[in-house]
PDB file of C-alpha atoms in Angstrom:
ATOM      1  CA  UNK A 272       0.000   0.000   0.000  1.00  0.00           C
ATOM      2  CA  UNK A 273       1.322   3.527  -1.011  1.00  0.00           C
ATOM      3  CA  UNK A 274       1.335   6.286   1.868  1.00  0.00           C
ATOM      4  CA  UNK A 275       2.360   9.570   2.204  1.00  0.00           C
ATOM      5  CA  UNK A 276       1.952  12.418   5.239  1.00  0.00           C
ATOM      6  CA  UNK A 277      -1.409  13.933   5.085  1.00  0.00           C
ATOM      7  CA  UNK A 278      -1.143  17.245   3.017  1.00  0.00           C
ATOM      8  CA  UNK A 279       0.922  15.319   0.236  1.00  0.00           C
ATOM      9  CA  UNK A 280       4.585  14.498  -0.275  1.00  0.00           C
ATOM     10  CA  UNK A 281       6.198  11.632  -1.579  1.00  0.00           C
ATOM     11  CA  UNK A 282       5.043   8.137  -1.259  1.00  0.00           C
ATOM     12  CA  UNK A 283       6.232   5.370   0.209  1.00  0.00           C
ATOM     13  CA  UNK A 284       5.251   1.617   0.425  1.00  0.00           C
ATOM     14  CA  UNK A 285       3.689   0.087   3.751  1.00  0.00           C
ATOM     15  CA  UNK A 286       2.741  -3.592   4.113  1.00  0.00           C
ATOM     16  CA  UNK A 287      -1.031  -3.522   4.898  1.00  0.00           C
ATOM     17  CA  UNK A 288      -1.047  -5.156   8.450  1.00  0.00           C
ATOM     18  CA  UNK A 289       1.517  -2.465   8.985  1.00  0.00           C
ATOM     19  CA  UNK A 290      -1.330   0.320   9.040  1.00  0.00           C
ATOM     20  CA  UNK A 291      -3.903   1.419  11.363  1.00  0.00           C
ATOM     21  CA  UNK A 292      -5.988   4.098  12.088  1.00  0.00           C
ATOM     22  CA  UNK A 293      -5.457   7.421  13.799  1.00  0.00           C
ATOM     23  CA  UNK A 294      -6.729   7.635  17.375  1.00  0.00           C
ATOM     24  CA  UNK A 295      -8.333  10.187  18.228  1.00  0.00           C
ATOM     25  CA  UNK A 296      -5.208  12.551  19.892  1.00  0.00           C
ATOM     26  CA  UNK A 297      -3.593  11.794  16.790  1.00  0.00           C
ATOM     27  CA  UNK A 298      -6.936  12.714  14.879  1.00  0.00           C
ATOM     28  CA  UNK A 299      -6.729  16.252  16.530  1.00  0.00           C
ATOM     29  CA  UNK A 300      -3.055  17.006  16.348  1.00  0.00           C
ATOM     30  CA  UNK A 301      -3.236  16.426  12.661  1.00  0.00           C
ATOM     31  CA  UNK A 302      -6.574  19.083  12.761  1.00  0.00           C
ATOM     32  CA  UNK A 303      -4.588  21.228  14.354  1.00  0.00           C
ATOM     33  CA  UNK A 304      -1.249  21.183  12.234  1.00  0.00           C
ATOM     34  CA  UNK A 305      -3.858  21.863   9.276  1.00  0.00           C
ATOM     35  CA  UNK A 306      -5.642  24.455  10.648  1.00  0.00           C
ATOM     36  CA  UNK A 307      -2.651  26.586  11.925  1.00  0.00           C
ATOM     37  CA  UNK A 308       0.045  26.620   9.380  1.00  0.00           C
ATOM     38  CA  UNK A 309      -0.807  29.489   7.087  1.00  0.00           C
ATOM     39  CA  UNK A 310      -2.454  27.719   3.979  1.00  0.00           C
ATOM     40  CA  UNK A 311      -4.574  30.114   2.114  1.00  0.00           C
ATOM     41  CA  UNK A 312      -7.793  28.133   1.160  1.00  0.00           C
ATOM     42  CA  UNK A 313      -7.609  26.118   4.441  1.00  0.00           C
ATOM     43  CA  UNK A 314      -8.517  28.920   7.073  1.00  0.00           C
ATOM     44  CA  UNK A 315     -11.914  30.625   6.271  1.00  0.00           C
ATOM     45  CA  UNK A 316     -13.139  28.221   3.919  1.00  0.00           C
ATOM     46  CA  UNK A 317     -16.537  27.702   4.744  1.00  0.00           C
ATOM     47  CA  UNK A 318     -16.852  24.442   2.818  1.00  0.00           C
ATOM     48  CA  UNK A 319     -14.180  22.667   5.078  1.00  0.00           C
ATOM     49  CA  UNK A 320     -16.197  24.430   8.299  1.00  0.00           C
ATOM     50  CA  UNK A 321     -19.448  22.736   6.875  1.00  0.00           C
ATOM     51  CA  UNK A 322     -17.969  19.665   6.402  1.00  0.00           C
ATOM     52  CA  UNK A 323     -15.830  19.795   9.594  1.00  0.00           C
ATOM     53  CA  UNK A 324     -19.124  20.427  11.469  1.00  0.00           C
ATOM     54  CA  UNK A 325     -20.969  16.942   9.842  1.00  0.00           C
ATOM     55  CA  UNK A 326     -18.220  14.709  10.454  1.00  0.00           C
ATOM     56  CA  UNK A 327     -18.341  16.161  13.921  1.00  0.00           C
ATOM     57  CA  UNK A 328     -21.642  15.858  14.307  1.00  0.00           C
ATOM     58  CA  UNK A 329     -22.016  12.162  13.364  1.00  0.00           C
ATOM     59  CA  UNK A 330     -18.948  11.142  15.570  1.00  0.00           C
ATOM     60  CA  UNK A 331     -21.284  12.969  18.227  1.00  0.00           C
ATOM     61  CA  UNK A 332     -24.402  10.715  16.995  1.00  0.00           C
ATOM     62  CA  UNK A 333     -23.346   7.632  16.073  1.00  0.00           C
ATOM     63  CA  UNK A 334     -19.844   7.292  17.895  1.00  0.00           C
ATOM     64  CA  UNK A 335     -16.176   7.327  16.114  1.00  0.00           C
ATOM     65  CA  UNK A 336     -16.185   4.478  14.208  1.00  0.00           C
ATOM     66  CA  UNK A 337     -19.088   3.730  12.243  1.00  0.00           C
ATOM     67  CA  UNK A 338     -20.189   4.061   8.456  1.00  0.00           C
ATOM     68  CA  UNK A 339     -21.615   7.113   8.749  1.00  0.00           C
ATOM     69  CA  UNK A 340     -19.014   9.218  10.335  1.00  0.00           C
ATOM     70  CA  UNK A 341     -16.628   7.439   7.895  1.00  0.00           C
ATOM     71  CA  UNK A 342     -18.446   8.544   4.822  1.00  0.00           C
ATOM     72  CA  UNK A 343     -18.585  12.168   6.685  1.00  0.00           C
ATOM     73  CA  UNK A 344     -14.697  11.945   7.195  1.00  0.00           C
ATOM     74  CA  UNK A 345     -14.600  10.964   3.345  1.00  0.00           C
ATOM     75  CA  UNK A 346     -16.089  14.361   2.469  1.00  0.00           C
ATOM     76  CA  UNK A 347     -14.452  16.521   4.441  1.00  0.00           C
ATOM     77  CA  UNK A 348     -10.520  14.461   3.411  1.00  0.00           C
ATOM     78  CA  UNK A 349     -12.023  14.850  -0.031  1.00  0.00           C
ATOM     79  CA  UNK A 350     -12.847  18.744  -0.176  1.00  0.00           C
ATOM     80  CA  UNK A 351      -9.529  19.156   1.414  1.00  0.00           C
ATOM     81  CA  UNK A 352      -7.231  16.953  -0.764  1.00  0.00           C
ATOM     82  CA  UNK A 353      -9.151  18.750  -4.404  1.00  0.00           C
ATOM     83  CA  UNK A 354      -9.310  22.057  -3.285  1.00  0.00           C
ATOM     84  CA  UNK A 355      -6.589  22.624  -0.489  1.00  0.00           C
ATOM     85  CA  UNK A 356      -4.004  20.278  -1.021  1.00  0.00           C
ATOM     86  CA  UNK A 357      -0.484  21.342  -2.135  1.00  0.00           C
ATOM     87  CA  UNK A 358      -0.469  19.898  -6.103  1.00  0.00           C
TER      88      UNK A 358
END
């Protein structure tokens, strides 16, 4: 499996059973690191906000790990990789 640090860079190949998913402190560090750095596009961007607020939301409803916050988590990596992301 290719990986890379979140906000791009170059890739690198991890063994699958290698891999796991971000607790939550390491779920908020990374929020903060993105939120605080500068970025144009990142800060103010009411999309991300909106988005940031549903994912937040369904952890809220439905607890951390479930479809739905998933698929909420999906969207808001999504918006940010298209229209944030250094290319």
């Amino acid at each position: 499996m290719l990986v890379r640090v979140p906000g791009g860079g170059v890739e690198w190949e991890v063994p699958a059973a290698a891999l796991r998913l971000a607790m939550g402190q390491e779920r908020e560090a990374l929020r903060v690191l993105v939120n605080s750095d500068g970025v144009p596009g990142r800060r103010g961007c009411d999309r991300c906000t909106e988005l940031e607020a549903d994912w937040r939301a369904a952890c809220a409803a439905t607890g951390e790990r479930t479809t739905t916050t998933g698929l909420a988590l999906s969207r808001f990596r999504n918006h940010w990789r298209l229209d944030h992301a250094p290319q």
